[in-house]
Amino acid sequence: MATRILSCTLNGKRHEGVVPDNMLLLDYLRERVLLTGTKTGCDGGECGLCTVLIDGTPILSCLTLACTVEGKAVETIESLERGGRLAAIQEGFHVKLGSQCGYCTPGYIMAAEGLLRRNADPAVDEIKAALGSNICRCTGYVKIIEAVQYAAGKLSARKAA
Ligand code: FES
Ligand code: FES
């Protein structure tokens, strides 16, 4: 299999690596870069566990070839905390108990982070639509929606301060 040099921005830093043409972004992140916060589940676009941001948009890394992020900005769950301070969406999941076993949580957080960047005050239907590709076996979803609403309120308060 042919390989190539991949150049991109990864979690805010310039990144270069050697990647086989057929390697999935999910495998590249977990196995080559050792960013294991991005989880693997169905490997087929059904569960949302593998969600990361590409140029700010949530994508399923199990359906994305690593070589296709050339020149783009990739963000994983590891990028959100700043100097020990949780991002608003991480705080929302913590405060509202949006995470139980936690396995689905990184994917939800990245999907919600993408939503909040394009819509700072989403309605419940918009939250449900944005998180519709993600599956959680534990929470019953209500607390996840509350976590996103909490984060939206927190971001709004930070802007007003
Ligand atoms: S592992 Fe990517 S959608 Fe399930
Ligand atoms: S918290 Fe367990 S699968 Fe979502």
mmCIF file of C-alpha atoms and ligand atoms in Angstrom:
data_model
loop_
_atom_site.group_PDB
_atom_site.id
_atom_site.type_symbol
_atom_site.label_atom_id
_atom_site.label_comp_id
_atom_site.label_asym_id
_atom_site.label_seq_id
_atom_site.Cartn_x
_atom_site.Cartn_y
_atom_site.Cartn_z
ATOM 1 C CA MET A 1 0.000 0.000 0.000
ATOM 2 C CA ALA A 2 1.294 3.440 -0.925
ATOM 3 C CA THR A 3 2.029 5.862 1.866
ATOM 4 C CA ARG A 4 2.227 9.632 1.949
ATOM 5 C CA ILE A 5 3.259 12.458 4.219
ATOM 6 C CA LEU A 6 0.239 13.948 5.915
ATOM 7 C CA SER A 7 0.462 17.618 6.915
ATOM 8 C CA CYS A 8 -2.363 19.097 8.908
ATOM 9 C CA THR A 9 -3.134 20.973 12.088
ATOM 10 C CA LEU A 10 -3.899 18.621 14.939
ATOM 11 C CA ASN A 11 -5.379 20.049 18.119
ATOM 12 C CA GLY A 12 -4.007 23.477 17.282
ATOM 13 C CA LYS A 13 -0.471 22.383 16.449
ATOM 14 C CA ARG A 14 1.202 21.727 13.133
ATOM 15 C CA HIS A 15 1.367 17.982 12.543
ATOM 16 C CA GLU A 16 3.173 15.771 10.053
ATOM 17 C CA GLY A 17 3.075 12.005 9.809
ATOM 18 C CA VAL A 18 3.423 9.119 7.417
ATOM 19 C CA VAL A 19 0.096 7.538 6.560
ATOM 20 C CA PRO A 20 -0.911 4.622 4.337
ATOM 21 C CA ASP A 21 -3.427 5.721 1.708
ATOM 22 C CA ASN A 22 -6.024 3.297 3.069
ATOM 23 C CA MET A 23 -5.686 4.156 6.776
ATOM 24 C CA LEU A 24 -8.776 5.516 8.479
ATOM 25 C CA LEU A 25 -8.479 8.749 10.431
ATOM 26 C CA LEU A 26 -9.821 6.956 13.512
ATOM 27 C CA ASP A 27 -6.985 4.411 13.375
ATOM 28 C CA TYR A 28 -4.408 7.094 12.613
ATOM 29 C CA LEU A 29 -5.440 9.142 15.636
ATOM 30 C CA ARG A 30 -5.604 6.209 18.036
ATOM 31 C CA GLU A 31 -2.763 3.987 16.817
ATOM 32 C CA ARG A 32 -0.226 6.372 15.284
ATOM 33 C CA VAL A 33 -0.701 9.588 17.258
ATOM 34 C CA LEU A 34 -1.912 7.807 20.422
ATOM 35 C CA LEU A 35 -4.843 10.178 20.895
ATOM 36 C CA THR A 36 -7.111 7.533 22.342
ATOM 37 C CA GLY A 37 -9.842 9.880 23.546
ATOM 38 C CA THR A 38 -11.611 9.316 20.234
ATOM 39 C CA LYS A 39 -13.413 6.017 20.667
ATOM 40 C CA THR A 40 -14.158 3.214 18.285
ATOM 41 C CA GLY A 41 -17.495 1.448 18.245
ATOM 42 C CA CYS A 42 -19.323 0.197 15.201
ATOM 43 C CA ASP A 43 -16.617 1.101 12.642
ATOM 44 C CA GLY A 44 -19.428 1.674 10.193
ATOM 45 C CA GLY A 45 -20.940 5.135 10.648
ATOM 46 C CA GLU A 46 -23.713 4.020 12.993
ATOM 47 C CA CYS A 47 -22.758 5.086 16.532
ATOM 48 C CA GLY A 48 -20.951 8.453 16.478
ATOM 49 C CA LEU A 49 -18.298 7.381 18.986
ATOM 50 C CA CYS A 50 -15.522 8.357 16.607
ATOM 51 C CA THR A 51 -16.682 11.955 16.013
ATOM 52 C CA VAL A 52 -13.946 14.587 15.631
ATOM 53 C CA LEU A 53 -13.977 18.087 14.162
ATOM 54 C CA ILE A 54 -12.497 18.803 10.749
ATOM 55 C CA ASP A 55 -12.268 22.542 10.095
ATOM 56 C CA GLY A 56 -14.838 22.906 12.876
ATOM 57 C CA THR A 57 -17.370 20.466 11.439
ATOM 58 C CA PRO A 58 -18.155 17.142 13.167
ATOM 59 C CA ILE A 59 -17.240 14.127 11.039
ATOM 60 C CA LEU A 60 -17.100 10.390 11.661
ATOM 61 C CA SER A 61 -13.434 9.456 11.682
ATOM 62 C CA CYS A 62 -14.266 5.782 11.023
ATOM 63 C CA LEU A 63 -15.567 6.809 7.591
ATOM 64 C CA THR A 64 -12.756 9.235 6.786
ATOM 65 C CA LEU A 65 -9.411 8.364 5.265
ATOM 66 C CA ALA A 66 -6.577 10.022 7.183
ATOM 67 C CA CYS A 67 -4.999 11.269 3.948
ATOM 68 C CA THR A 68 -8.074 13.375 3.181
ATOM 69 C CA VAL A 69 -7.396 15.745 6.094
ATOM 70 C CA GLU A 70 -4.299 17.083 4.360
ATOM 71 C CA GLY A 71 -4.088 20.839 5.048
ATOM 72 C CA LYS A 72 -7.094 20.787 7.356
ATOM 73 C CA ALA A 73 -7.584 21.425 11.060
ATOM 74 C CA VAL A 74 -8.368 18.285 13.042
ATOM 75 C CA GLU A 75 -9.634 18.577 16.616
ATOM 76 C CA THR A 76 -10.153 15.715 19.019
ATOM 77 C CA ILE A 77 -11.562 15.579 22.539
ATOM 78 C CA GLU A 78 -8.017 16.114 23.869
ATOM 79 C CA SER A 79 -8.036 19.675 22.479
ATOM 80 C CA LEU A 80 -10.946 21.085 24.449
ATOM 81 C CA GLU A 81 -9.562 21.519 27.965
ATOM 82 C CA ARG A 82 -7.362 24.606 28.360
ATOM 83 C CA GLY A 83 -4.833 24.799 31.191
ATOM 84 C CA GLY A 84 -6.903 22.557 33.432
ATOM 85 C CA ARG A 85 -10.143 24.417 32.643
ATOM 86 C CA LEU A 86 -12.907 22.341 31.123
ATOM 87 C CA ALA A 87 -14.605 23.592 27.970
ATOM 88 C CA ALA A 88 -18.204 24.648 28.542
ATOM 89 C CA ILE A 89 -19.515 21.496 26.895
ATOM 90 C CA GLN A 90 -17.306 19.271 29.058
ATOM 91 C CA GLU A 91 -18.523 21.113 32.140
ATOM 92 C CA GLY A 92 -22.098 20.647 30.941
ATOM 93 C CA PHE A 93 -21.691 16.867 30.734
ATOM 94 C CA HIS A 94 -20.137 16.859 34.203
ATOM 95 C CA VAL A 95 -22.707 19.085 35.903
ATOM 96 C CA LYS A 96 -25.779 17.621 34.195
ATOM 97 C CA LEU A 97 -24.615 13.999 34.506
ATOM 98 C CA GLY A 98 -24.625 13.553 30.746
ATOM 99 C CA SER A 99 -22.054 10.798 31.064
ATOM 100 C CA GLN A 100 -22.484 7.448 32.797
ATOM 101 C CA CYS A 101 -20.165 4.718 31.479
ATOM 102 C CA GLY A 102 -18.554 7.497 29.429
ATOM 103 C CA TYR A 103 -17.761 5.484 26.345
ATOM 104 C CA CYS A 104 -19.998 7.565 24.088
ATOM 105 C CA THR A 105 -19.075 10.865 25.725
ATOM 106 C CA PRO A 106 -16.138 12.051 23.577
ATOM 107 C CA GLY A 107 -18.204 11.609 20.415
ATOM 108 C CA TYR A 108 -21.166 13.471 21.903
ATOM 109 C CA ILE A 109 -18.963 16.262 23.168
ATOM 110 C CA MET A 110 -17.307 16.801 19.792
ATOM 111 C CA ALA A 111 -20.658 16.704 17.959
ATOM 112 C CA ALA A 112 -22.100 19.193 20.461
ATOM 113 C CA GLU A 113 -19.017 21.403 20.280
ATOM 114 C CA GLY A 114 -19.462 21.600 16.502
ATOM 115 C CA LEU A 115 -23.115 22.541 16.981
ATOM 116 C CA LEU A 116 -22.366 25.274 19.536
ATOM 117 C CA ARG A 117 -19.757 26.847 17.272
ATOM 118 C CA ARG A 118 -22.296 27.315 14.489
ATOM 119 C CA ASN A 119 -25.341 27.900 16.691
ATOM 120 C CA ALA A 120 -24.672 29.369 20.125
ATOM 121 C CA ASP A 121 -28.274 29.040 21.272
ATOM 122 C CA PRO A 122 -29.697 25.847 19.779
ATOM 123 C CA ALA A 123 -33.305 24.792 20.314
ATOM 124 C CA VAL A 124 -33.970 21.285 21.605
ATOM 125 C CA ASP A 125 -34.885 20.079 18.118
ATOM 126 C CA GLU A 126 -31.617 21.472 16.778
ATOM 127 C CA ILE A 127 -29.667 19.696 19.517
ATOM 128 C CA LYS A 128 -31.457 16.431 18.759
ATOM 129 C CA ALA A 129 -30.733 16.821 15.039
ATOM 130 C CA ALA A 130 -27.048 17.628 15.611
ATOM 131 C CA LEU A 131 -26.599 14.618 17.908
ATOM 132 C CA GLY A 132 -28.755 12.301 15.843
ATOM 133 C CA SER A 133 -25.786 10.278 14.577
ATOM 134 C CA ASN A 134 -24.675 9.415 18.107
ATOM 135 C CA ILE A 135 -25.875 6.526 20.239
ATOM 136 C CA CYS A 136 -25.829 6.237 24.049
ATOM 137 C CA ARG A 137 -26.821 3.044 25.857
ATOM 138 C CA CYS A 138 -26.862 4.547 29.355
ATOM 139 C CA THR A 139 -28.324 7.998 29.799
ATOM 140 C CA GLY A 140 -31.681 8.004 28.035
ATOM 141 C CA TYR A 141 -30.492 11.142 26.167
ATOM 142 C CA VAL A 142 -32.347 13.720 28.305
ATOM 143 C CA LYS A 143 -29.274 14.532 30.378
ATOM 144 C CA ILE A 144 -27.174 14.857 27.237
ATOM 145 C CA ILE A 145 -29.557 17.480 25.862
ATOM 146 C CA GLU A 146 -29.459 19.263 29.221
ATOM 147 C CA ALA A 147 -25.661 19.202 29.086
ATOM 148 C CA VAL A 148 -25.682 20.985 25.720
ATOM 149 C CA GLN A 149 -28.201 23.549 26.987
ATOM 150 C CA TYR A 150 -26.007 24.131 30.049
ATOM 151 C CA ALA A 151 -22.985 24.695 27.806
ATOM 152 C CA ALA A 152 -24.902 27.147 25.618
ATOM 153 C CA GLY A 153 -25.884 29.122 28.719
ATOM 154 C CA LYS A 154 -22.337 29.038 30.037
ATOM 155 C CA LEU A 155 -20.902 30.308 26.740
ATOM 156 C CA SER A 156 -23.472 33.078 26.653
ATOM 157 C CA ALA A 157 -22.573 34.105 30.224
ATOM 158 C CA ARG A 158 -18.842 34.075 29.404
ATOM 159 C CA LYS A 159 -19.459 36.364 26.408
ATOM 160 C CA ALA A 160 -21.514 38.769 28.509
ATOM 161 C CA ALA A 161 -18.878 38.928 31.301
HETATM 162 S S1 FES B 1 -17.150 4.003 15.191
HETATM 163 FE FE1 FES B 1 -17.570 5.616 13.789
HETATM 164 S S2 FES B 1 -19.727 5.785 13.741
HETATM 165 FE FE2 FES B 1 -19.346 4.083 15.059
HETATM 166 S S1 FES B 2 -22.822 7.012 28.877
HETATM 167 FE FE1 FES B 2 -22.637 4.869 28.479
HETATM 168 S S2 FES B 2 -23.031 4.661 26.330
HETATM 169 FE FE2 FES B 2 -23.428 6.766 26.784
#
